[in-house]
Steps between C-alpha positions, in 0.01 A plus 500: 500500500419225751636722779286789384193272518593374846524845654133556413418293809533677831584178686674305225871441444520830315498679836822321597648579158436874539643501853808311384559731203453804722749358751752447219456852355537653848802304627725490195870503600432633852843493660376622838266202533748251356281438195662426166225507239566645154145451370333810643461680167360183340244458779397866471458462124297181545263670746457795263419263214250304710321827577447578131136468387407324825324722755481227765872427487582871481305565821670208678850608394431859605360375831801285587739784410293745708503259794880495491525880479256545788688248715828679428343826613389336826848364561654839427264663749588242766873556443454875527314458830777276635763752392314781676475293818870421480584869472278587798649512850215310661313331211128426507322421824303173518143557396588802283420495131752305299604296805506183295755649263739640763857371508586203723770693688263785582230252603741314729616823665145609575400151622781511758411853609130425544572163670717669762232760569193271502638185651501310173138552401595730214763253384248216506254714302772587249596132462135407446465764229829388342385139503173595329685710244740215423209256461321740265819559300566126476147436381525783240834365383354151467217634284739685266627324186872423490568744215352789701703409809818497292420834345452654846873452555571724199553875500171678439629806315350556157835564333769279653858450382555173313817438705439615859118486483474841669341816361468868579365443851783282630772659286394865459855615426548259208387597149270250327479442127302280260671242281399586143578436136582799278537507122544756224208609282546673164211703354501655154263684271295819505326539834745261662772756557584606854378856438153382401470237774606729785297798377790732416362561149151561637616759756715685243208508255259678735404856401678786679178673610184356654283362215138610480384145427564397863170517686537279809518669840856398585648545151681823589675341800596193297624715211720707730659187648553354152660821373741499797610150402529603134708806586734289713554260207569774243859488378593184691679211330188286552286759319742534208530123450125439531394779262759396244357147497141633493567725198666215311201266461698254287760452773540140619729580790459248781428584863635267769345429839506230769215287630504313831297210643518326838390186685458712815784352708675751727864505607707725726771667293755401767376138507531479121862615518583241766324226305680604181838467674402161641383376159824598330721341766301177528758217501297249299246693291599865452230711338485841337314785669171452314511119489493500878243781505263303275504213753397741775241649260298175487697383193382804304772666289602845624777745412433808713377610843244782502565699822182561701568862586248658734485808718376268776835317498655784701735266690670386179822693452523744213822329388318165467227657287746685276712187452197285411367758255845539343519123443148498355583789265824327399306190401250716307791664317647162408160380375434810290857543382484865610439688822137613546464877480262503796441251783142624530411456133676165479276379783186650341562332165561169681162534678327591173631188327396278789147643482490448123619140535220435747245678281592285199467187714858396437663217694723692741693185589606424143838670547596370844288189557273632775318789660125531551270791426485575874880511541537732202225729625695513826808602301287763324392659830855504636633654177234771514607577855863519384399731212330731750825526696709538183280794400575673831870428452490627139402846621841527669740267320379508137425785263187707562315378191504135615263542796292777339454286190380203707267704720360710213434229242155393624383865499638550147331179384160605640528842334609352167227234513233766547645699210510211250148388602361848435269522192706799382836321515704557182770238443635646176797670668819307576490596867140383545580170328784447746262585785240247382766233456636578845159458667476141375863402561533648851161393639631201707787703649272797576251276681782337699644837607157632592456211746858526624496873580134608523321200648442677831499853631703386802755224451581497869158362590474135613483228235152480353334315215299808407628840396255785448515772236809357334598620155432154356147483642419854390617448139442127442309563177790693344753238604273234348476693172878534489551126561251414224691733265818322609338168400423640154853635460656167601270324254612732219865439593447123490579453872327184623684457831680700767831492313653278769405159359788256490546173316651350814278265698225475237576146385223353714352253257228593255304722733363779282514756779854413618615860534197602708397454862317170545170667591510731196197424279582513130272721289640380168158387381388865521795629300447238231157631400449694182488876534158609630289719279324686783675764704354358822695177438835671440588473867521123458732545204725718714458283811839326499684833477274667755530215750847572646439874543157446657667250736766763571221747583361248752848458652542876538159521665601237756841662552329832580318320783795295622813711468601709798863603544685324783225245569623218723600159364181328611288768335696469176456122499123532544488766225700279262251217553206727418678632190573144385136398555374793290750420227381140504141618443617693192691197366191280531269738312347321203459801269533877480153558645584287803826693550325838473258387772791398727663839437174684576521686167167645384647693207301472177648233270500744211702750705749225592545413133544864400768554768675180383498620138633844597787329678573295189502816284734683736811336355438655156 
């Protein structure tokens, strides 16, 4: 608390504290610079905590981090210029632009040439310029703090290997991965089955012919796409299993998935293998594979490497990618106790659970002892990029229904949502009840797939924060209605968390909110009130169940702006920071009205309550 007060002063000791903490978080265990410092994750956590509820400190922390990023960009540009000069036959002539950054060998060669031609005048002029440049550089170096000078010796790549400190630029032929922690999640109950969550039941419950209740302009196109997905699923093992579970409403059969979190530390797959061999053969302190990996992962527990597969990594051999994915799938199989039926859908369910964990404000480091919101949003973006590639691969290497199901779900959801919201909707039939239940259960997955596949008309365009005419932007109101229905359904099923909460790591004293992110504001005083008598106050009664799905709606809105397939590492890091900042705003909301303002939702409170209640009734 004293430190938090000190950083209020621009010139006080708090400034040194922030710089020191930033130095520690940025130089943790940097082998290339000869730095052995295991406290990087602790320093990062401390800075994040100091930012909470303190705008002055937050601005100062963001400023010092931005200063470092900007300086790294400058250094990278200088190194690129030197490399270009080195590759040139003649280099840069004195007086040309960038002369100050030309290589010493090139400069010496041109000084000799000009001296021989001009009788030494050119050489004298060159020496004078060099002397001035050295004086200016010395003076700039003197003005720089020691921590910045030390960081300039580090590699500037956004994602750098924890062992060799090199990334995609310096090692383009080596495949990078993220150290992560994976665990099994078991979900049971009506609405929690795989067929409901992934929209199989919804697609198979759509009518065969175009319903007259659909009035929107693009309904016919959406219906056709949804029917194609439904036809592909007909008769498949997935369809038979899902419909059997849907027809047996008393079934308590469990569905098993995996969920993954990360502290954001990258590693070359080849470097990990070498380090693993060295750890095992250490003469004095041999370590297992993941004991050694956790040390390289800033002392954060990990048990898997998520391969960062990208179409941009064209220099990485196909064998390296296949081997890394095979090892990842083998670990997933061991965690689940069975081989996943589809690599694509395994990845999609993993992303969905990560989004739900964020939406519920759960402490993502409870399982492994570390990992910030920013690092997990970075994992989210990389997993979405992998899912995009897995979908392309599924069209060739997996059965036809896998890719058609994934690409047709959002269209089926939008059609079904319009049907169940129609004033003439009749839910008395078994098929229509399944359809209504499917709208609520599949809403998060449908929104995710809409952003993944239909966020832009042209995925080959350069990375951009803004996509125009995307499916999400066009149909935001329907996705919102579906997510509110999902909130009602989860309330009726008694689901008060993501389903991933663990008892591990929660023994942190008597803190009431131990299982939540530190910035998560507790609304328990709202839930403890007696039931309101006026309909206009019902939204406050439902607020705790609405909160996570409204937060999820905000996350999807930000993802629609930020996600572009094959964005570069620097762009993904900036996007993850913006996603984390928006999530933080949602966590700090003091009540449901505040959260609705953050989400930009102008929907009538009565309509929100009615959609919530329809979702709750859908399980009957």
